[in-house]
mmCIF file of C-alpha atoms in Angstrom:
data_model
loop_
_atom_site.group_PDB
_atom_site.id
_atom_site.type_symbol
_atom_site.label_atom_id
_atom_site.label_comp_id
_atom_site.label_asym_id
_atom_site.label_seq_id
_atom_site.Cartn_x
_atom_site.Cartn_y
_atom_site.Cartn_z
ATOM 1 C CA MET E 1 48.656 111.425 108.739
ATOM 2 C CA THR E 2 50.907 108.468 107.291
ATOM 3 C CA PRO E 3 52.628 107.049 110.955
ATOM 4 C CA ALA E 4 57.340 107.342 109.785
ATOM 5 C CA PRO E 5 58.489 103.969 109.218
ATOM 6 C CA SER E 6 59.887 101.835 111.807
ATOM 7 C CA ALA E 7 63.160 100.909 112.326
ATOM 8 C CA TYR E 8 62.761 97.461 110.532
ATOM 9 C CA HIS E 9 61.164 98.652 107.435
ATOM 10 C CA GLN E 10 63.737 101.447 106.736
ATOM 11 C CA ARG E 11 66.465 98.657 107.696
ATOM 12 C CA VAL E 12 64.576 96.207 104.910
ATOM 13 C CA ALA E 13 64.272 98.999 102.573
ATOM 14 C CA GLN E 14 68.066 100.023 103.191
ATOM 15 C CA GLU E 15 68.866 96.229 102.494
ATOM 16 C CA LYS E 16 66.645 96.331 98.840
ATOM 17 C CA ARG E 17 68.187 99.320 97.886
ATOM 18 C CA ALA E 18 72.172 97.241 97.980
ATOM 19 C CA LEU E 19 70.470 94.284 96.265
ATOM 20 C CA ILE E 20 69.532 96.567 93.386
ATOM 21 C CA VAL E 21 72.066 98.600 93.072
ATOM 22 C CA GLN E 22 74.295 95.742 93.549
ATOM 23 C CA ALA E 23 71.950 93.977 90.198
ATOM 24 C CA ALA E 24 72.284 97.333 88.627
ATOM 25 C CA THR E 25 75.372 97.404 88.823
ATOM 26 C CA ALA E 26 76.340 93.611 87.819
ATOM 27 C CA LEU E 27 74.014 94.282 84.841
ATOM 28 C CA PHE E 28 75.272 97.518 83.694
ATOM 29 C CA LEU E 29 78.674 96.584 82.916
ATOM 30 C CA GLU E 30 77.220 93.067 80.757
ATOM 31 C CA LEU E 31 74.644 94.534 78.843
ATOM 32 C CA GLY E 32 75.392 98.184 78.725
ATOM 33 C CA TYR E 33 73.413 101.110 79.996
ATOM 34 C CA ASP E 34 71.293 100.881 77.603
ATOM 35 C CA ARG E 35 69.744 97.468 77.646
ATOM 36 C CA ALA E 36 69.656 96.587 81.165
ATOM 37 C CA SER E 37 66.114 97.244 81.481
ATOM 38 C CA LEU E 38 65.137 98.472 85.193
ATOM 39 C CA ALA E 39 62.399 95.473 85.452
ATOM 40 C CA ARG E 40 65.663 92.614 84.752
ATOM 41 C CA VAL E 41 67.695 94.944 87.404
ATOM 42 C CA ALA E 42 64.064 93.434 89.539
ATOM 43 C CA GLU E 43 64.674 90.505 88.220
ATOM 44 C CA SER E 44 67.901 89.859 89.389
ATOM 45 C CA ALA E 45 67.538 92.282 92.698
ATOM 46 C CA GLY E 46 65.122 90.198 93.775
ATOM 47 C CA VAL E 47 62.338 92.336 93.938
ATOM 48 C CA SER E 48 59.204 93.451 92.614
ATOM 49 C CA LYS E 49 58.902 95.906 90.290
ATOM 50 C CA ALA E 50 56.805 98.237 93.012
ATOM 51 C CA THR E 51 59.803 97.783 94.630
ATOM 52 C CA LEU E 52 62.204 99.025 92.366
ATOM 53 C CA PHE E 53 60.075 101.253 90.943
ATOM 54 C CA LYS E 54 59.041 102.859 94.681
ATOM 55 C CA GLN E 55 63.480 103.606 95.118
ATOM 56 C CA PHE E 56 64.039 104.136 91.692
ATOM 57 C CA PRO E 57 61.699 106.172 89.374
ATOM 58 C CA THR E 58 64.083 105.719 86.962
ATOM 59 C CA LYS E 59 67.161 104.487 84.933
ATOM 60 C CA ALA E 60 69.045 107.947 85.886
ATOM 61 C CA ALA E 61 68.330 107.748 89.511
ATOM 62 C CA LEU E 62 69.444 104.544 89.795
ATOM 63 C CA PHE E 63 73.129 105.053 88.402
ATOM 64 C CA ASP E 64 72.700 108.156 90.658
ATOM 65 C CA ALA E 65 72.598 105.689 94.112
ATOM 66 C CA ILE E 66 75.817 103.569 91.758
ATOM 67 C CA VAL E 67 77.879 106.789 92.460
ATOM 68 C CA ILE E 68 76.654 108.580 95.465
ATOM 69 C CA ASP E 69 77.381 105.370 96.929
ATOM 70 C CA SER E 70 81.256 104.943 95.970
ATOM 71 C CA TRP E 71 82.097 107.130 97.126
ATOM 72 C CA ALA E 72 79.952 107.320 100.468
ATOM 73 C CA GLU E 73 83.126 107.282 102.085
ATOM 74 C CA ASN E 74 83.456 110.481 101.419
ATOM 75 C CA ASP E 75 82.957 112.723 104.439
ATOM 76 C CA VAL E 76 83.427 116.269 102.111
ATOM 77 C CA ALA E 77 82.652 118.131 105.181
ATOM 78 C CA ASP E 78 85.559 117.021 107.645
ATOM 79 C CA VAL E 79 88.478 118.570 106.060
ATOM 80 C CA PRO E 80 91.671 118.586 108.349
ATOM 81 C CA PRO E 81 91.463 121.667 110.089
ATOM 82 C CA ALA E 82 94.776 123.823 108.011
ATOM 83 C CA GLY E 83 98.480 124.682 109.683
ATOM 84 C CA ASP E 84 100.065 120.906 109.474
ATOM 85 C CA LEU E 85 100.446 120.521 105.490
ATOM 86 C CA ALA E 86 101.232 116.653 105.730
ATOM 87 C CA ALA E 87 99.215 115.976 108.646
ATOM 88 C CA GLY E 88 95.783 116.689 106.076
ATOM 89 C CA LEU E 89 97.338 115.868 103.029
ATOM 90 C CA THR E 90 97.680 112.884 104.955
ATOM 91 C CA VAL E 91 94.407 112.539 105.769
ATOM 92 C CA LEU E 92 92.711 113.394 102.308
ATOM 93 C CA GLY E 93 94.520 110.604 100.483
ATOM 94 C CA ARG E 94 94.223 108.004 102.535
ATOM 95 C CA ARG E 95 90.569 109.059 102.279
ATOM 96 C CA TYR E 96 90.667 109.275 98.727
ATOM 97 C CA ALA E 97 92.621 106.159 99.081
ATOM 98 C CA THR E 98 90.577 103.315 100.415
ATOM 99 C CA LEU E 99 87.573 105.675 97.032
ATOM 100 C CA LEU E 100 89.347 104.006 94.606
ATOM 101 C CA SER E 101 90.846 100.650 96.345
ATOM 102 C CA GLN E 102 87.151 99.244 96.105
ATOM 103 C CA PRO E 103 85.746 97.153 93.502
ATOM 104 C CA GLU E 104 82.909 99.110 92.439
ATOM 105 C CA MET E 105 84.667 102.367 92.196
ATOM 106 C CA THR E 106 86.365 100.483 89.438
ATOM 107 C CA ASP E 107 82.601 98.566 88.067
ATOM 108 C CA LEU E 108 81.866 102.546 87.750
ATOM 109 C CA PHE E 109 84.096 103.935 86.039
ATOM 110 C CA ARG E 110 83.978 100.951 83.526
ATOM 111 C CA ILE E 111 80.272 101.660 83.306
ATOM 112 C CA VAL E 112 81.094 105.579 82.582
ATOM 113 C CA ILE E 113 83.888 105.304 79.517
ATOM 114 C CA ALA E 114 81.942 102.240 77.626
ATOM 115 C CA GLU E 115 78.730 104.596 78.182
ATOM 116 C CA LEU E 116 80.221 107.569 77.025
ATOM 117 C CA PRO E 117 80.188 108.461 73.049
ATOM 118 C CA ARG E 118 76.391 107.107 74.605
ATOM 119 C CA PHE E 119 75.557 108.843 77.783
ATOM 120 C CA PRO E 120 77.210 111.218 78.204
ATOM 121 C CA GLU E 121 75.267 112.131 81.432
ATOM 122 C CA LEU E 122 76.807 109.205 82.996
ATOM 123 C CA ALA E 123 79.752 110.835 82.879
ATOM 124 C CA ARG E 124 78.085 113.864 83.836
ATOM 125 C CA ALA E 125 76.725 112.224 86.831
ATOM 126 C CA HIS E 126 79.735 110.753 88.367
ATOM 127 C CA PHE E 127 81.725 113.853 88.166
ATOM 128 C CA SER E 128 78.995 116.503 89.032
ATOM 129 C CA ARG E 129 77.562 113.328 92.094
ATOM 130 C CA GLY E 130 81.715 111.952 93.371
ATOM 131 C CA LYS E 131 84.805 113.195 91.708
ATOM 132 C CA LEU E 132 83.956 117.350 91.939
ATOM 133 C CA PRO E 133 82.586 116.685 95.779
ATOM 134 C CA TYR E 134 85.694 115.316 97.297
ATOM 135 C CA PHE E 135 87.990 117.180 94.644
ATOM 136 C CA GLU E 136 86.505 120.632 96.123
ATOM 137 C CA SER E 137 87.189 119.484 99.418
ATOM 138 C CA VAL E 138 90.793 118.527 98.947
ATOM 139 C CA ARG E 139 90.998 122.100 96.646
ATOM 140 C CA ILE E 140 89.683 124.229 100.052
ATOM 141 C CA TYR E 141 91.868 121.801 102.251
ATOM 142 C CA LEU E 142 94.411 123.546 100.190
ATOM 143 C CA SER E 143 93.221 126.957 99.620
ATOM 144 C CA THR E 144 92.660 127.226 104.014
ATOM 145 C CA GLU E 145 96.498 126.606 104.130
ATOM 146 C CA HIS E 146 96.988 128.605 101.279
ATOM 147 C CA ASP E 147 95.504 131.484 103.714
ATOM 148 C CA ALA E 148 96.873 130.205 106.752
ATOM 149 C CA GLY E 149 100.581 130.822 105.448
ATOM 150 C CA ALA E 150 101.384 127.282 106.526
ATOM 151 C CA ALA E 151 102.197 126.382 102.221
ATOM 152 C CA ASP E 152 102.368 129.017 99.149
ATOM 153 C CA ILE E 153 99.823 127.492 97.047
ATOM 154 C CA ALA E 154 99.040 130.284 94.330
ATOM 155 C CA ASP E 155 96.483 128.068 92.286
ATOM 156 C CA PRO E 156 95.026 125.406 94.871
ATOM 157 C CA GLU E 157 93.135 124.100 92.397
ATOM 158 C CA MET E 158 96.175 122.740 89.900
ATOM 159 C CA ALA E 159 97.860 121.696 93.397
ATOM 160 C CA ALA E 160 94.720 119.019 93.819
ATOM 161 C CA THR E 161 94.528 118.102 90.573
ATOM 162 C CA GLN E 162 98.409 116.968 90.725
ATOM 163 C CA PHE E 163 97.705 115.726 94.112
ATOM 164 C CA LEU E 164 94.512 113.467 93.488
ATOM 165 C CA GLY E 165 96.821 112.216 90.034
ATOM 166 C CA MET E 166 99.810 110.566 91.929
ATOM 167 C CA ILE E 167 97.624 108.726 94.177
ATOM 168 C CA SER E 168 95.369 107.318 91.328
ATOM 169 C CA ASN E 169 97.529 106.914 88.476
ATOM 170 C CA TYR E 170 99.183 104.842 90.943
ATOM 171 C CA LEU E 171 95.490 102.876 92.229
ATOM 172 C CA LEU E 172 92.671 102.931 89.702
ATOM 173 C CA TRP E 173 93.840 103.470 86.490
ATOM 174 C CA PRO E 174 95.899 100.930 86.242
ATOM 175 C CA SER E 175 92.891 97.841 87.840
ATOM 176 C CA LEU E 176 90.871 99.798 84.762
ATOM 177 C CA VAL E 177 92.783 98.313 82.045
ATOM 178 C CA LEU E 178 94.835 95.148 83.528
ATOM 179 C CA PRO E 179 91.901 92.590 84.997
ATOM 180 C CA ASP E 180 94.602 91.727 87.405
ATOM 181 C CA TRP E 181 95.900 94.306 88.753
ATOM 182 C CA THR E 182 96.676 94.534 92.557
ATOM 183 C CA VAL E 183 97.293 96.764 95.359
ATOM 184 C CA THR E 184 98.963 95.466 99.057
ATOM 185 C CA PRO E 185 98.231 97.691 101.409
ATOM 186 C CA ASP E 186 101.643 98.715 102.274
ATOM 187 C CA ARG E 187 102.305 99.557 98.739
ATOM 188 C CA THR E 188 98.672 102.185 99.111
ATOM 189 C CA THR E 189 100.070 103.784 102.381
ATOM 190 C CA ALA E 190 103.536 103.906 99.989
ATOM 191 C CA VAL E 191 101.813 105.126 97.585
ATOM 192 C CA VAL E 192 99.964 108.413 99.370
ATOM 193 C CA ASP E 193 103.404 108.581 101.254
ATOM 194 C CA GLU E 194 105.456 109.578 98.756
ATOM 195 C CA ALA E 195 102.381 112.238 97.059
ATOM 196 C CA VAL E 196 102.317 113.766 100.305
ATOM 197 C CA ARG E 197 105.943 113.795 100.951
ATOM 198 C CA THR E 198 105.706 115.347 97.057
ATOM 199 C CA MET E 199 103.874 118.080 97.399
ATOM 200 C CA VAL E 200 104.612 118.835 100.948
ATOM 201 C CA ALA E 201 108.284 119.910 99.537
ATOM 202 C CA ARG E 202 106.603 121.528 96.901
ATOM 203 C CA TYR E 203 104.406 124.017 98.191
ATOM 204 C CA ARG E 204 105.377 123.682 102.014
ATOM 205 C CA THR E 205 106.190 126.728 103.595
ATOM 206 C CA GLY E 206 108.509 127.195 107.079
ATOM 207 C CA ALA E 207 105.333 128.592 108.892
ATOM 208 C CA GLY E 208 103.737 124.563 108.493
ATOM 209 C CA ARG E 209 104.717 121.782 110.793
ATOM 210 C CA SER E 210 107.588 119.251 110.429
ATOM 211 C CA GLY E 211 105.970 116.203 108.529
ATOM 212 C CA PRO E 212 106.610 114.171 106.078
#
């Protein structure tokens, strides 16, 4: 029986994985997905080709890792309890803002947009493994608020789109075309708070608790 890897070997493997993902992201941006070979990624990351292929046997698997790492702060199982629409949306909105504010997230969107005409599967992978799970966590939360009577949300899918759109339209999309676009932490908090107030004004019922 093969012995389990030690904590040291696990840490080394995780460190090499991080180096590979970082190098791949930079090369996909610089050269394009098609021209950035796995051999070149290994060279840029400072690891052997054998080490890279052991963790990522295909370029698609490597791109999946970039997506997973970019959305890693999201715990889709950690949905706020129903009963206080403002509090729950604040938790979800701040979590989303943290995700979108990562430089890695901007890089990921740029790769997907640039390669969409030739590699639409990258966009599908990004959506299914990254954006969709987060979107679903918000939709499910809004459905529970509706079922609990704290909000009147007949179309949770539309409501989730509205809420996340208010945040991403300020924090993410300008950064894709404006290299010098920056948002301060205070401004980020204000963006989320205003999105929450808008949602509460539109959807909260008298059964919901008071809030923003």
